[in-house]
């Protein structure tokens, strides 16, 4: 299994969207169930970027939210949240705060979810921008 996983991880970006999403979901489920280390999931999720399908980005966002709950009472939570803020912050930076005419419905939804998650994870820049926009409205 380990060699198969390493091979898939190395070729992850070459997989089609459905296979990427399936591998992310299965690896997360195996980690969450204690059958494989969650680190395996995090290795794959680290490859997700702004060019990834918005549904794949949503999967990574949802997994980060689930992991945040698992880390709630852990001394590792601040480090986990810092990593989540970096990863999700890069996705929001590429997506931008403002809707574009060319955005798909999935991209529009993703943007809102990213802002919401980054706020919950205590991202100071996101919180400040939300406050600024709220005050200007």
mmCIF file of C-alpha atoms in Angstrom:
data_model
loop_
_atom_site.group_PDB
_atom_site.id
_atom_site.type_symbol
_atom_site.label_atom_id
_atom_site.label_comp_id
_atom_site.label_asym_id
_atom_site.label_seq_id
_atom_site.Cartn_x
_atom_site.Cartn_y
_atom_site.Cartn_z
ATOM 1 C CA UNK A 1 0.000 0.000 0.000
ATOM 2 C CA UNK A 2 2.807 2.408 0.880
ATOM 3 C CA UNK A 3 4.435 2.157 -2.565
ATOM 4 C CA UNK A 4 1.063 2.621 -4.271
ATOM 5 C CA UNK A 5 0.339 5.677 -2.148
ATOM 6 C CA UNK A 6 3.760 7.199 -2.849
ATOM 7 C CA UNK A 7 3.295 6.619 -6.578
ATOM 8 C CA UNK A 8 -0.138 8.236 -6.579
ATOM 9 C CA UNK A 9 1.151 11.145 -4.515
ATOM 10 C CA UNK A 10 3.988 11.735 -6.969
ATOM 11 C CA UNK A 11 1.553 11.741 -9.910
ATOM 12 C CA UNK A 12 -1.346 13.440 -8.142
ATOM 13 C CA UNK A 13 -1.388 16.580 -10.327
ATOM 14 C CA UNK A 14 -1.504 14.379 -13.447
ATOM 15 C CA UNK A 15 -4.710 12.634 -12.320
ATOM 16 C CA UNK A 16 -8.019 13.898 -13.658
ATOM 17 C CA UNK A 17 -10.249 15.897 -11.322
ATOM 18 C CA UNK A 18 -12.481 12.963 -10.366
ATOM 19 C CA UNK A 19 -9.481 10.821 -9.422
ATOM 20 C CA UNK A 20 -7.887 13.668 -7.469
ATOM 21 C CA UNK A 21 -11.099 14.187 -5.525
ATOM 22 C CA UNK A 22 -11.483 10.449 -4.927
ATOM 23 C CA UNK A 23 -7.908 10.084 -3.689
ATOM 24 C CA UNK A 24 -8.322 13.053 -1.350
ATOM 25 C CA UNK A 25 -11.598 11.707 0.051
ATOM 26 C CA UNK A 26 -10.306 8.155 0.510
ATOM 27 C CA UNK A 27 -7.010 9.221 2.051
ATOM 28 C CA UNK A 28 -8.810 11.531 4.472
ATOM 29 C CA UNK A 29 -11.274 8.779 5.434
ATOM 30 C CA UNK A 30 -8.439 6.297 6.017
ATOM 31 C CA UNK A 31 -6.624 8.834 8.176
ATOM 32 C CA UNK A 32 -9.720 9.850 10.093
ATOM 33 C CA UNK A 33 -10.505 6.174 10.760
ATOM 34 C CA UNK A 34 -6.978 5.511 12.018
ATOM 35 C CA UNK A 35 -6.083 3.104 9.201
ATOM 36 C CA UNK A 36 -3.398 5.363 7.725
ATOM 37 C CA UNK A 37 -1.619 8.449 9.056
ATOM 38 C CA UNK A 38 -3.473 11.730 8.463
ATOM 39 C CA UNK A 39 -0.096 13.013 7.318
ATOM 40 C CA UNK A 40 -0.720 11.103 4.065
ATOM 41 C CA UNK A 41 -3.761 13.272 3.417
ATOM 42 C CA UNK A 42 -1.869 16.452 4.275
ATOM 43 C CA UNK A 43 0.895 15.522 1.801
ATOM 44 C CA UNK A 44 -1.620 15.270 -1.008
ATOM 45 C CA UNK A 45 -3.619 18.325 0.068
ATOM 46 C CA UNK A 46 -0.436 20.408 0.017
ATOM 47 C CA UNK A 47 -0.428 19.973 -3.773
ATOM 48 C CA UNK A 48 -3.750 21.772 -4.186
ATOM 49 C CA UNK A 49 -3.425 25.274 -5.569
ATOM 50 C CA UNK A 50 -5.511 27.943 -7.268
ATOM 51 C CA UNK A 51 -5.444 26.079 -10.593
ATOM 52 C CA UNK A 52 -7.127 23.060 -8.993
ATOM 53 C CA UNK A 53 -10.815 22.530 -9.653
ATOM 54 C CA UNK A 54 -12.875 24.585 -7.152
ATOM 55 C CA UNK A 55 -14.583 21.397 -5.940
ATOM 56 C CA UNK A 56 -11.187 19.928 -5.069
ATOM 57 C CA UNK A 57 -10.270 23.137 -3.260
ATOM 58 C CA UNK A 58 -13.586 22.859 -1.366
ATOM 59 C CA UNK A 59 -12.677 19.318 -0.285
ATOM 60 C CA UNK A 60 -9.404 20.546 1.196
ATOM 61 C CA UNK A 61 -11.198 23.419 2.914
ATOM 62 C CA UNK A 62 -13.800 21.040 4.409
ATOM 63 C CA UNK A 63 -11.099 18.639 5.579
ATOM 64 C CA UNK A 64 -9.264 21.508 7.275
ATOM 65 C CA UNK A 65 -12.482 22.435 9.066
ATOM 66 C CA UNK A 66 -12.976 18.826 10.202
ATOM 67 C CA UNK A 67 -9.376 18.545 11.366
ATOM 68 C CA UNK A 68 -9.730 21.797 13.281
ATOM 69 C CA UNK A 69 -12.489 20.175 15.326
ATOM 70 C CA UNK A 70 -10.295 17.120 15.967
ATOM 71 C CA UNK A 71 -7.455 19.390 17.134
ATOM 72 C CA UNK A 72 -9.744 21.477 19.371
ATOM 73 C CA UNK A 73 -8.265 20.298 22.683
ATOM 74 C CA UNK A 74 -4.798 19.621 21.312
ATOM 75 C CA UNK A 75 -1.683 21.708 21.927
ATOM 76 C CA UNK A 76 -1.029 21.194 18.199
ATOM 77 C CA UNK A 77 -4.076 23.237 17.199
ATOM 78 C CA UNK A 78 -2.217 26.572 16.828
ATOM 79 C CA UNK A 79 0.331 24.979 14.484
ATOM 80 C CA UNK A 80 -2.424 23.239 12.540
ATOM 81 C CA UNK A 81 -4.362 26.496 12.192
ATOM 82 C CA UNK A 82 -1.245 28.357 11.050
ATOM 83 C CA UNK A 83 -0.752 25.759 8.309
ATOM 84 C CA UNK A 84 -4.447 25.928 7.331
ATOM 85 C CA UNK A 85 -4.296 29.737 7.186
ATOM 86 C CA UNK A 86 -1.279 29.570 4.856
ATOM 87 C CA UNK A 87 -2.852 27.020 2.540
ATOM 88 C CA UNK A 88 -6.327 28.546 2.431
ATOM 89 C CA UNK A 89 -4.922 32.086 2.353
ATOM 90 C CA UNK A 90 -3.030 31.283 -0.849
ATOM 91 C CA UNK A 91 -6.252 30.021 -2.406
ATOM 92 C CA UNK A 92 -8.152 33.172 -1.408
ATOM 93 C CA UNK A 93 -5.339 35.425 -2.635
ATOM 94 C CA UNK A 94 -5.521 33.788 -6.049
ATOM 95 C CA UNK A 95 -9.320 33.857 -6.094
ATOM 96 C CA UNK A 96 -9.527 37.460 -4.941
ATOM 97 C CA UNK A 97 -12.174 39.038 -2.783
ATOM 98 C CA UNK A 98 -14.384 40.330 -5.555
ATOM 99 C CA UNK A 99 -16.559 38.316 -7.891
ATOM 100 C CA UNK A 100 -15.642 38.313 -11.574
ATOM 101 C CA UNK A 101 -17.996 37.813 -14.496
ATOM 102 C CA UNK A 102 -15.969 34.755 -15.506
ATOM 103 C CA UNK A 103 -16.336 32.999 -12.120
ATOM 104 C CA UNK A 104 -18.174 29.704 -12.130
ATOM 105 C CA UNK A 105 -20.826 29.085 -9.500
ATOM 106 C CA UNK A 106 -18.366 26.755 -7.752
ATOM 107 C CA UNK A 107 -15.708 29.497 -7.704
ATOM 108 C CA UNK A 108 -18.174 31.975 -6.217
ATOM 109 C CA UNK A 109 -19.152 29.505 -3.513
ATOM 110 C CA UNK A 110 -15.517 28.640 -2.792
ATOM 111 C CA UNK A 111 -14.600 32.298 -2.266
ATOM 112 C CA UNK A 112 -17.253 32.733 0.420
ATOM 113 C CA UNK A 113 -16.266 29.515 2.137
ATOM 114 C CA UNK A 114 -12.589 30.493 2.116
ATOM 115 C CA UNK A 115 -13.366 33.851 3.717
ATOM 116 C CA UNK A 116 -15.547 32.186 6.336
ATOM 117 C CA UNK A 117 -12.948 29.510 7.176
ATOM 118 C CA UNK A 118 -10.040 31.947 7.329
ATOM 119 C CA UNK A 119 -12.033 34.149 9.683
ATOM 120 C CA UNK A 120 -12.816 31.146 11.895
ATOM 121 C CA UNK A 121 -9.136 30.130 11.865
ATOM 122 C CA UNK A 122 -8.209 33.609 13.089
ATOM 123 C CA UNK A 123 -6.481 34.964 9.992
ATOM 124 C CA UNK A 124 -5.826 38.578 10.957
ATOM 125 C CA UNK A 125 -5.717 39.869 7.371
ATOM 126 C CA UNK A 126 -9.029 38.251 6.495
ATOM 127 C CA UNK A 127 -10.708 39.487 9.665
ATOM 128 C CA UNK A 128 -9.451 43.019 8.990
ATOM 129 C CA UNK A 129 -10.706 42.961 5.388
ATOM 130 C CA UNK A 130 -14.120 41.634 6.460
ATOM 131 C CA UNK A 131 -14.389 44.419 9.031
ATOM 132 C CA UNK A 132 -13.295 47.039 6.497
ATOM 133 C CA UNK A 133 -15.852 45.878 3.943
ATOM 134 C CA UNK A 134 -18.605 45.663 6.570
ATOM 135 C CA UNK A 135 -17.876 49.206 7.760
ATOM 136 C CA UNK A 136 -17.921 50.502 4.166
ATOM 137 C CA UNK A 137 -21.258 48.849 3.372
#
